[in-house]
mmCIF file with all atom_site columns, C-alpha atoms in Angstrom:
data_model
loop_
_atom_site.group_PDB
_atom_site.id
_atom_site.type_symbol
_atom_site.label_atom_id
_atom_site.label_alt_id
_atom_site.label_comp_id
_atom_site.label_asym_id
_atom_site.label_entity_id
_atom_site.label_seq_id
_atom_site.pdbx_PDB_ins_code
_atom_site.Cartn_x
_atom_site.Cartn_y
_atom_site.Cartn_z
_atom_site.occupancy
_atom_site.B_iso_or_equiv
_atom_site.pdbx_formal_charge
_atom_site.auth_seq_id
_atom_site.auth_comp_id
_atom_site.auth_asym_id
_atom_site.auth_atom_id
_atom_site.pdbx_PDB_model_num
ATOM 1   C CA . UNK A 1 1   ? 95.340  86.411  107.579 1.00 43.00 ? 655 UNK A CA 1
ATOM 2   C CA . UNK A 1 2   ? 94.205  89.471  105.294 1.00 47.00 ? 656 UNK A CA 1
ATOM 3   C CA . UNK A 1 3   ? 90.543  89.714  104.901 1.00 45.00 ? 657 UNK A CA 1
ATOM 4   C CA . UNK A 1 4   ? 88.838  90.120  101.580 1.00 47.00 ? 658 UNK A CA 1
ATOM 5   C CA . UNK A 1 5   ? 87.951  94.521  101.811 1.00 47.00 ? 659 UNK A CA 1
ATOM 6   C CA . UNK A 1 6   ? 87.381  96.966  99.333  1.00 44.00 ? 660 UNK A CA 1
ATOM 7   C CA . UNK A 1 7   ? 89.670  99.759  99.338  1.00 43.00 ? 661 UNK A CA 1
ATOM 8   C CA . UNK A 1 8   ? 88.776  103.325 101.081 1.00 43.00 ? 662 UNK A CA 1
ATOM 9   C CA . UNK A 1 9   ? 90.827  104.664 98.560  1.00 45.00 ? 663 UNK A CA 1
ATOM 10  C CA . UNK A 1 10  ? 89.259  103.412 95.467  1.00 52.00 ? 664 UNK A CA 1
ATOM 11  C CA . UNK A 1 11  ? 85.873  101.064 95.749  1.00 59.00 ? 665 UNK A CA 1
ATOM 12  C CA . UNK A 1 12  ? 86.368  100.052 92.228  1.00 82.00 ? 666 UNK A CA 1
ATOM 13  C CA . UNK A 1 13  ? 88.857  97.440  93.549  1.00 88.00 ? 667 UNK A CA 1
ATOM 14  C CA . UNK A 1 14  ? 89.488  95.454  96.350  1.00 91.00 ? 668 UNK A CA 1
ATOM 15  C CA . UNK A 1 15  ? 92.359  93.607  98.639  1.00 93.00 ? 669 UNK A CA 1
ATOM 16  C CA . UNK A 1 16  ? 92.573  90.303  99.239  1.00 94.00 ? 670 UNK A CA 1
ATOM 17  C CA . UNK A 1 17  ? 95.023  87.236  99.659  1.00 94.00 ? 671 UNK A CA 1
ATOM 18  C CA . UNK A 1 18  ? 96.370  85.684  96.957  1.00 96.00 ? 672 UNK A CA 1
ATOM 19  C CA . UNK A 1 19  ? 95.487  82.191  95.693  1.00 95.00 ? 673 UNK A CA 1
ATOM 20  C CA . UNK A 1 20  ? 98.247  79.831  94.329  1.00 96.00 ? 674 UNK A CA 1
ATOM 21  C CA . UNK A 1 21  ? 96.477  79.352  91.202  1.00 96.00 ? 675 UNK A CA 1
ATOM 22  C CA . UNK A 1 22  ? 97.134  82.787  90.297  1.00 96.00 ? 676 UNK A CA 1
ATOM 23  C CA . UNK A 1 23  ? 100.982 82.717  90.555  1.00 96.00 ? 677 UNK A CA 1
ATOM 24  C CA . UNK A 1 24  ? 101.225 82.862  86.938  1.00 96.00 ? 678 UNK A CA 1
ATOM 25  C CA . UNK A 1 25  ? 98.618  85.768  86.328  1.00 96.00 ? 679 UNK A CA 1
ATOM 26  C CA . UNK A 1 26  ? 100.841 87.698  88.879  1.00 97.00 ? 680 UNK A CA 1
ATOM 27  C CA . UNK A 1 27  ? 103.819 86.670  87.217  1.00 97.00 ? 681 UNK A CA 1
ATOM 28  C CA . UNK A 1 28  ? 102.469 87.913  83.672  1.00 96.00 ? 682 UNK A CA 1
ATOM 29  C CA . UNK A 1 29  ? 101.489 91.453  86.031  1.00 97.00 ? 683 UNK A CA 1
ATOM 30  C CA . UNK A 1 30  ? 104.897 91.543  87.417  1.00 97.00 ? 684 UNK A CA 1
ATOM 31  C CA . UNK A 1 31  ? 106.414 91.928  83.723  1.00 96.00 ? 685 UNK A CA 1
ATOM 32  C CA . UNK A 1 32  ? 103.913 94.078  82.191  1.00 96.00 ? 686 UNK A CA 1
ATOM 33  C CA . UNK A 1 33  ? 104.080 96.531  85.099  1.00 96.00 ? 687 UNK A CA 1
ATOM 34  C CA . UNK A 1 34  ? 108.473 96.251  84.754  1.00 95.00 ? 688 UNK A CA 1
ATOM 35  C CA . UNK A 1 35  ? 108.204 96.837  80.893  1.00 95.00 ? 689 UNK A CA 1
ATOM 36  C CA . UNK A 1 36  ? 105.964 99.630  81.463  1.00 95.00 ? 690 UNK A CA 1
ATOM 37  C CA . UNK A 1 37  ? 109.163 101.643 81.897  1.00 94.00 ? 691 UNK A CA 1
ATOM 38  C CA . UNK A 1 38  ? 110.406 101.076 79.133  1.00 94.00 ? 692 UNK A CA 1
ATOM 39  C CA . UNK A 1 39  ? 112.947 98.439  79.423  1.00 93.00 ? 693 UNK A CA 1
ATOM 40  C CA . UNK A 1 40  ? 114.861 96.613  76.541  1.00 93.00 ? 694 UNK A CA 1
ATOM 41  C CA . UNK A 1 41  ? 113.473 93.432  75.704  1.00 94.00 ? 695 UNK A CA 1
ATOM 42  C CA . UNK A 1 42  ? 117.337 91.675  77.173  1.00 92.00 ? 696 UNK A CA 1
ATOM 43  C CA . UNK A 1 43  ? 117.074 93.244  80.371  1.00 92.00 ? 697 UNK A CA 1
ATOM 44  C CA . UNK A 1 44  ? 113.533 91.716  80.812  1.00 93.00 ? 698 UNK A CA 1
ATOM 45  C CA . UNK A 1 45  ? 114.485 88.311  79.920  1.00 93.00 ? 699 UNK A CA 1
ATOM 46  C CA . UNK A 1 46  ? 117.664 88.747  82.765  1.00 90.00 ? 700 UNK A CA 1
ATOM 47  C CA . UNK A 1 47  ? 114.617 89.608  85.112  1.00 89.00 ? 701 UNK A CA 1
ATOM 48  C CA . UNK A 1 48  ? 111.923 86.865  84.143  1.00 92.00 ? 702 UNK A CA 1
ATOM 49  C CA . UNK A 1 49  ? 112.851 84.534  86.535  1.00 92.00 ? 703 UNK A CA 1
ATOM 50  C CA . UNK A 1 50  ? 112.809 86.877  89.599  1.00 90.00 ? 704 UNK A CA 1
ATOM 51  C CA . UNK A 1 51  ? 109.774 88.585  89.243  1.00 93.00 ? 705 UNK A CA 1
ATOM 52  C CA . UNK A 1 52  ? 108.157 85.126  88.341  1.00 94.00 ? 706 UNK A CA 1
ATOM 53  C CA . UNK A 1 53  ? 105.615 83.835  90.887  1.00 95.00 ? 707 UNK A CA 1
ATOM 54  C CA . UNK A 1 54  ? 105.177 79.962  91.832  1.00 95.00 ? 708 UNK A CA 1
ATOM 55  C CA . UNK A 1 55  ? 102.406 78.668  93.954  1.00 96.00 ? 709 UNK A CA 1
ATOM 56  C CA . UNK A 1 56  ? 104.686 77.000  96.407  1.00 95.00 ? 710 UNK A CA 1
ATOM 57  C CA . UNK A 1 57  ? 105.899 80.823  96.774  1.00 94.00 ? 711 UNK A CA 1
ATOM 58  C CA . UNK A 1 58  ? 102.238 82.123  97.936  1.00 95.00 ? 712 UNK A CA 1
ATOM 59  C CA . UNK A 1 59  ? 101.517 79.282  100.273 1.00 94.00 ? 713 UNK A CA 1
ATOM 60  C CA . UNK A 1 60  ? 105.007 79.797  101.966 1.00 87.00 ? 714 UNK A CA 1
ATOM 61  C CA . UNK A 1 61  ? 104.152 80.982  105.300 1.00 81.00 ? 715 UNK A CA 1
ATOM 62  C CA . UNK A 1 62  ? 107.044 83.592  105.472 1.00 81.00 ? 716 UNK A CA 1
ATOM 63  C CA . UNK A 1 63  ? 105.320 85.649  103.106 1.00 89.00 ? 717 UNK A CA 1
ATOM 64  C CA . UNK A 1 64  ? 101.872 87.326  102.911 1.00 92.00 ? 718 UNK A CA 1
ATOM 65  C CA . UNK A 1 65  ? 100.673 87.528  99.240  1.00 96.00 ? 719 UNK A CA 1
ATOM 66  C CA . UNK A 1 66  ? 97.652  90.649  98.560  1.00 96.00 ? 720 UNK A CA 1
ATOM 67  C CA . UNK A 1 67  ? 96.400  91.741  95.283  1.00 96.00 ? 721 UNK A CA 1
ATOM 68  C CA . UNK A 1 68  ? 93.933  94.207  94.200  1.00 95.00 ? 722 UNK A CA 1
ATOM 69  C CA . UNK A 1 69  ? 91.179  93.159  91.960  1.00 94.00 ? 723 UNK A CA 1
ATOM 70  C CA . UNK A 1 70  ? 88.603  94.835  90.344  1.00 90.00 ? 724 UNK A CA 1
ATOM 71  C CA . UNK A 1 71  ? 85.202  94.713  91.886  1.00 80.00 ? 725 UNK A CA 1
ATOM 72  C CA . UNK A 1 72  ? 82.380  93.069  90.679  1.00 71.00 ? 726 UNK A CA 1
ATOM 73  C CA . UNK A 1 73  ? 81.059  89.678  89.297  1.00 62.00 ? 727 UNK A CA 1
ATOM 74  C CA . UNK A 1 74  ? 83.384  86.580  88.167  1.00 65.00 ? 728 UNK A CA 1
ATOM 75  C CA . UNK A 1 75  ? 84.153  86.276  85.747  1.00 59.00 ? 729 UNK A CA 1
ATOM 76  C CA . UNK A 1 76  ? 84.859  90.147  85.167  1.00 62.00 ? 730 UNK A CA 1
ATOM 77  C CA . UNK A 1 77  ? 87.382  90.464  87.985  1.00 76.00 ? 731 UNK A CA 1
ATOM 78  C CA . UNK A 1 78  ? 90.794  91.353  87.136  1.00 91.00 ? 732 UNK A CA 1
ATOM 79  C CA . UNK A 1 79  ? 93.983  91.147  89.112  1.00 94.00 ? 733 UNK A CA 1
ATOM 80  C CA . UNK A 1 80  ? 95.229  95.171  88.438  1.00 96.00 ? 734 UNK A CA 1
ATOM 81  C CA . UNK A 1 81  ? 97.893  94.897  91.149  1.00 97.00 ? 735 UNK A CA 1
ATOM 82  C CA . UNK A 1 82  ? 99.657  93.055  94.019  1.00 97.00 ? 736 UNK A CA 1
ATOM 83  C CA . UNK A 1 83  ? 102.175 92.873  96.891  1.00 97.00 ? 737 UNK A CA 1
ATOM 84  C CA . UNK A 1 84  ? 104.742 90.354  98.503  1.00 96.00 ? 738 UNK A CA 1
ATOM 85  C CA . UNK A 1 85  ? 105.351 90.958  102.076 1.00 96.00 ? 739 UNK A CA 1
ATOM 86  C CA . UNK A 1 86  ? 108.370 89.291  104.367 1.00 95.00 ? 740 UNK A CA 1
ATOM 87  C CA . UNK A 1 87  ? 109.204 88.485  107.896 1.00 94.00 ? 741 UNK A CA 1
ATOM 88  C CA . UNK A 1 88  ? 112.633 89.048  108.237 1.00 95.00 ? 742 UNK A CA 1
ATOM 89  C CA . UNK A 1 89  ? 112.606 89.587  112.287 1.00 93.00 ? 743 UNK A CA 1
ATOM 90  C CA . UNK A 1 90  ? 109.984 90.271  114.698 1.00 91.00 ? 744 UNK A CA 1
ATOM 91  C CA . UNK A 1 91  ? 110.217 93.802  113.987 1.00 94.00 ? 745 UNK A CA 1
ATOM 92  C CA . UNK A 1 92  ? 111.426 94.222  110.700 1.00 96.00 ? 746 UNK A CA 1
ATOM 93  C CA . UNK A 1 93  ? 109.290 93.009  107.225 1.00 97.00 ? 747 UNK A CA 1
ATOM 94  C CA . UNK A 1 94  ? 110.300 93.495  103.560 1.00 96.00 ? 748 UNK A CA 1
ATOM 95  C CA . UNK A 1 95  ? 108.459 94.685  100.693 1.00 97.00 ? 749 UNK A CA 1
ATOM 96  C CA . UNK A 1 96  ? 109.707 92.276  98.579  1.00 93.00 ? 750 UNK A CA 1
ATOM 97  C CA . UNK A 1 97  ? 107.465 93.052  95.456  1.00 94.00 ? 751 UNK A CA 1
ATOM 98  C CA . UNK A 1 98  ? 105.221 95.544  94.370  1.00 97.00 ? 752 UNK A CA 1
ATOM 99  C CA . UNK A 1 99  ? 103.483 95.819  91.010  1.00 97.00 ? 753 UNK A CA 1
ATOM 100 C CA . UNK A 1 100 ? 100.122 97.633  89.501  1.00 97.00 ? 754 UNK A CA 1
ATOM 101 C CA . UNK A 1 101 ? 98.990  96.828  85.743  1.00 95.00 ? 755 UNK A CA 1
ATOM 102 C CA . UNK A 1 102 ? 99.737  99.816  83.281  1.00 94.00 ? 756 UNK A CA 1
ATOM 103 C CA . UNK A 1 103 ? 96.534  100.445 82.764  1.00 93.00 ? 757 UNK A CA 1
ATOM 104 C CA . UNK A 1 104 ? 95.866  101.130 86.401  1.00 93.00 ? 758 UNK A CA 1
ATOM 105 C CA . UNK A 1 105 ? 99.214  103.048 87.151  1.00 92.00 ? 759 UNK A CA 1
ATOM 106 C CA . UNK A 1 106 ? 97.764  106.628 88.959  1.00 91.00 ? 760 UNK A CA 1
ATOM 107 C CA . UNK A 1 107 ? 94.336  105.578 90.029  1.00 91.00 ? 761 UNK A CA 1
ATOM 108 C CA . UNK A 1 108 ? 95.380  104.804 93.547  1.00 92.00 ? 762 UNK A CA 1
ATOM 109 C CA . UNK A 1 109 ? 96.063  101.287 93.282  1.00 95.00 ? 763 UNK A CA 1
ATOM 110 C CA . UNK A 1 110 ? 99.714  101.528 94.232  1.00 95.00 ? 764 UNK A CA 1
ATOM 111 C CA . UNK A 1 111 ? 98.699  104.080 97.582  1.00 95.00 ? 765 UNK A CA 1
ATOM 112 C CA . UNK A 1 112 ? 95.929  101.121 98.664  1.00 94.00 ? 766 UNK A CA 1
ATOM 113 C CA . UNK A 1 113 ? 98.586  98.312  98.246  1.00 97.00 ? 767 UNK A CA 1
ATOM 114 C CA . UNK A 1 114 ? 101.452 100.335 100.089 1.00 97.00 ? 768 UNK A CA 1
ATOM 115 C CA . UNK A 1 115 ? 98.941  101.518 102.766 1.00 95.00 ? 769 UNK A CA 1
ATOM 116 C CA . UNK A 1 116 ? 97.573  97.790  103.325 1.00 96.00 ? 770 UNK A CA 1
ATOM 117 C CA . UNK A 1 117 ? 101.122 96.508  103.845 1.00 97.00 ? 771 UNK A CA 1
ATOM 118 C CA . UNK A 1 118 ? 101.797 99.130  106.456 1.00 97.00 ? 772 UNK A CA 1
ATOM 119 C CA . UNK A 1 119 ? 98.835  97.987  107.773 1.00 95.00 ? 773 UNK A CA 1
ATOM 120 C CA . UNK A 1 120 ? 100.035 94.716  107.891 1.00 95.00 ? 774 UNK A CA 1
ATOM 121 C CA . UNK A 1 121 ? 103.460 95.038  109.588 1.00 96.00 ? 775 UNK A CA 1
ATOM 122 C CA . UNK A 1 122 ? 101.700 96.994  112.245 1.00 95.00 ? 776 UNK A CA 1
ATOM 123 C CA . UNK A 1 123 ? 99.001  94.431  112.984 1.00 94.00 ? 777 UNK A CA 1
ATOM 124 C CA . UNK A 1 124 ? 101.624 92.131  112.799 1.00 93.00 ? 778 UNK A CA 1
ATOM 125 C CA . UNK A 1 125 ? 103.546 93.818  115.513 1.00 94.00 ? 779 UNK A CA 1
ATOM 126 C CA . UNK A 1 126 ? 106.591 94.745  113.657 1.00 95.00 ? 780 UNK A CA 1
ATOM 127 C CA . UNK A 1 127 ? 107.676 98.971  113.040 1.00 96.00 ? 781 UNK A CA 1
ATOM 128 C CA . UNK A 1 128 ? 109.922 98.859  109.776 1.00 97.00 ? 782 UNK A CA 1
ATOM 129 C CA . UNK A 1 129 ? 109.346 98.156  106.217 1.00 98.00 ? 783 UNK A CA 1
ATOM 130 C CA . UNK A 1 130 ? 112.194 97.938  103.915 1.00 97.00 ? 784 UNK A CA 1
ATOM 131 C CA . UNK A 1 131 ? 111.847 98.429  100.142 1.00 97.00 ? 785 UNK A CA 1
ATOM 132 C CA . UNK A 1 132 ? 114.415 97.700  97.529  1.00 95.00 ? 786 UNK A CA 1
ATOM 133 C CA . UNK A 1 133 ? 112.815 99.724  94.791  1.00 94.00 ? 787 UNK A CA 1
ATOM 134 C CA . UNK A 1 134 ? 112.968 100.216 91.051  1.00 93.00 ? 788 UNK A CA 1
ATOM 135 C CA . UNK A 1 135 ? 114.685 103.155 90.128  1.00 94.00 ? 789 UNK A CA 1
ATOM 136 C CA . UNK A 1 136 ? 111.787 104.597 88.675  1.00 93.00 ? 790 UNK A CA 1
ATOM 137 C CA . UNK A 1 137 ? 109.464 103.424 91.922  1.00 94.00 ? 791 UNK A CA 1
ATOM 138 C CA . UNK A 1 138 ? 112.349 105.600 94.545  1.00 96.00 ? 792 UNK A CA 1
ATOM 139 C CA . UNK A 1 139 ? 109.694 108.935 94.702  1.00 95.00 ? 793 UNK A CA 1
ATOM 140 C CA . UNK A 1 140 ? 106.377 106.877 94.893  1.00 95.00 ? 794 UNK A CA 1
ATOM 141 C CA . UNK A 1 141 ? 107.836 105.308 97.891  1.00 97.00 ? 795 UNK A CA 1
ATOM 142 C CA . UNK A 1 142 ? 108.897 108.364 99.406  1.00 97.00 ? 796 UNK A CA 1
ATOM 143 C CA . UNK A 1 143 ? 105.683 109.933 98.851  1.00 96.00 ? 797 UNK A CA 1
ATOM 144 C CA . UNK A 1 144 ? 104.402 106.618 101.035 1.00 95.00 ? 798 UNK A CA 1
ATOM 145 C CA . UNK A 1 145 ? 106.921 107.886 103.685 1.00 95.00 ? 799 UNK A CA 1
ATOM 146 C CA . UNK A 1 146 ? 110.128 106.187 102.905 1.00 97.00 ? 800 UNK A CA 1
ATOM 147 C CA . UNK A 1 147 ? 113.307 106.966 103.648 1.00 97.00 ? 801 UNK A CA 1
ATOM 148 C CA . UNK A 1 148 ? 116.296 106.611 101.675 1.00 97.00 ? 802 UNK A CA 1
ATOM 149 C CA . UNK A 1 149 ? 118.862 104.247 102.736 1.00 96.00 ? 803 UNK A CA 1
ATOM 150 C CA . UNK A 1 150 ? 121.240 103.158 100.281 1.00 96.00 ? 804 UNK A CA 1
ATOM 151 C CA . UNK A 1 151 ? 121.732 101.960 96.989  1.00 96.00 ? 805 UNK A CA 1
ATOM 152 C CA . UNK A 1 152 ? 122.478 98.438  96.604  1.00 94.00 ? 806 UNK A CA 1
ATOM 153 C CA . UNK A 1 153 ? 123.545 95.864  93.295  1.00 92.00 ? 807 UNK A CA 1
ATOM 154 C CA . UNK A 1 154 ? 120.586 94.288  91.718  1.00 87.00 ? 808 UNK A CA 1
ATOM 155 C CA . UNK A 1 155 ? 120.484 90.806  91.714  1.00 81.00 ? 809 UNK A CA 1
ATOM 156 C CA . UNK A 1 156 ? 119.477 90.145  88.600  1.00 79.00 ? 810 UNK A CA 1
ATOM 157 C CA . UNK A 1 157 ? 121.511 92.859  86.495  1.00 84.00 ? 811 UNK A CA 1
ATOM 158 C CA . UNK A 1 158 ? 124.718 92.640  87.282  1.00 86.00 ? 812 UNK A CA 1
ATOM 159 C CA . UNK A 1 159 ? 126.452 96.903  87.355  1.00 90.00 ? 813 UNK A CA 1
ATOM 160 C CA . UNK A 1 160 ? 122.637 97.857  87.751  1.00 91.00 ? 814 UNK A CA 1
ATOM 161 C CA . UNK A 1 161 ? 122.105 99.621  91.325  1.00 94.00 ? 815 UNK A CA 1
ATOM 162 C CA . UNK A 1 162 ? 118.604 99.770  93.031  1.00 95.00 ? 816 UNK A CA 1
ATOM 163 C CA . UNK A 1 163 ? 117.986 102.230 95.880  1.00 96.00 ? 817 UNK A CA 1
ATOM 164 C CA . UNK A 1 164 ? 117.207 100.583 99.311  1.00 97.00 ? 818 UNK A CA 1
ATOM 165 C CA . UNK A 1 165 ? 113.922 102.654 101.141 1.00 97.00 ? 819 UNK A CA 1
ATOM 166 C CA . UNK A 1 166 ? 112.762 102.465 104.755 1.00 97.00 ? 820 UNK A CA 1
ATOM 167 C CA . UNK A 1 167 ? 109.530 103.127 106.225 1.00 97.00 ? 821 UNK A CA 1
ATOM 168 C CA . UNK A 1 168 ? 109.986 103.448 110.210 1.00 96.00 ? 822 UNK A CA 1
ATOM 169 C CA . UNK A 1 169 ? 106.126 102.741 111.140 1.00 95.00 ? 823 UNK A CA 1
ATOM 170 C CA . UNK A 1 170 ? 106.752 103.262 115.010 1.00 86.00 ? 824 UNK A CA 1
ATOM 171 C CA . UNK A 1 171 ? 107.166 106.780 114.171 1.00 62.00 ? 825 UNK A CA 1
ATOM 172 C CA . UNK A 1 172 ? 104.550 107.353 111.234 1.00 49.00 ? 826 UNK A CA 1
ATOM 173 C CA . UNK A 1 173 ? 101.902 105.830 113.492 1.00 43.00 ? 827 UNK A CA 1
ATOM 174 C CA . UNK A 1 174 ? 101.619 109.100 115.877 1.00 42.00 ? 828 UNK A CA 1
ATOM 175 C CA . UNK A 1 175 ? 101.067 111.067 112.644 1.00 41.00 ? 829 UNK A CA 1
ATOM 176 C CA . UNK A 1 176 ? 98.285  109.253 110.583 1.00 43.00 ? 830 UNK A CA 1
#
């Protein structure tokens, strides 16, 4: 379960689980943040449906939903970032998504989110976190700590190769 917190990093925001209503607001996040690089209109259609969010999707108990909002009142609170996190064996978890709103890109949105999912496979017993990352994501991950592993072909864009990170946590957690 991930508890409702404000972020050490940044109090202007906090963490908490996602609802199911707000599939589509993350959905609408996920594409902004994606054509933030500056990505031809085509290749963002070819990606629509897999960054899209359902709410069948955040109640699946496989995966752990977060998001960063800003802090405050309703109805001034704004989603300005979120993160899908998998199971894939006792140990072992995915990163399956990561995305921060533009406008919050380099205000330490991304650092909270990566540091909460850490968090998370730890508390949930497990020691590695694989990341298939966006090209343009590979150093912010390896400033998190991750390793590269590969490079492997996108699902979505067929020729286009992603590089494959891991964080080993078993190790990192005598350091921090």
């Amino acid at each position: 379960m991930v508890s409702k917190h404000r972020s050490v990093m940044n109090p202007a925001f906090i963490l908490r689980a996602a609802k199911p209503e707000e599939a589509s607001l993350l959905s609408h996040l996920a594409m902004r943040s994606k054509a933030h690089w500056g990505y031809s209109t085509e290749f963002m259609q070819a990606c629509q449906e897999e960054l899209s969010v359902t709410p069948e999707e955040i109640r699946n108990q496989g995966f752990t939903y977060v998001v960063a909002e800003t802090a405050g009142t309703e109805p001034s609170q704004q989603i300005i970032g979120f993160y899908t996190l998998e199971r894939l064996t006792s140990a072992q978890f995915e990163l399956d998504a990561m995305f921060v709103d533009p406008l919050y890109m380099g205000q330490g949105v991304g650092r909270a989110l990566i540091g909460h999912a850490k968090h998370q496979v730890t508390t949930q017993g497990g020691n590695t976190l694989l990341i298939q990352s966006d090209p343009y994501a590979k150093g912010f991950y390896q400033a998190a700590g991750a390793e590269f592993l590969e490079w492997r072909e996108s699902a979505s864009i067929p020729g286009r190769f992603l590089p494959v990170l891991q964080i080993n946590l078993s190790e990192r957690s005598d350091r921090e």
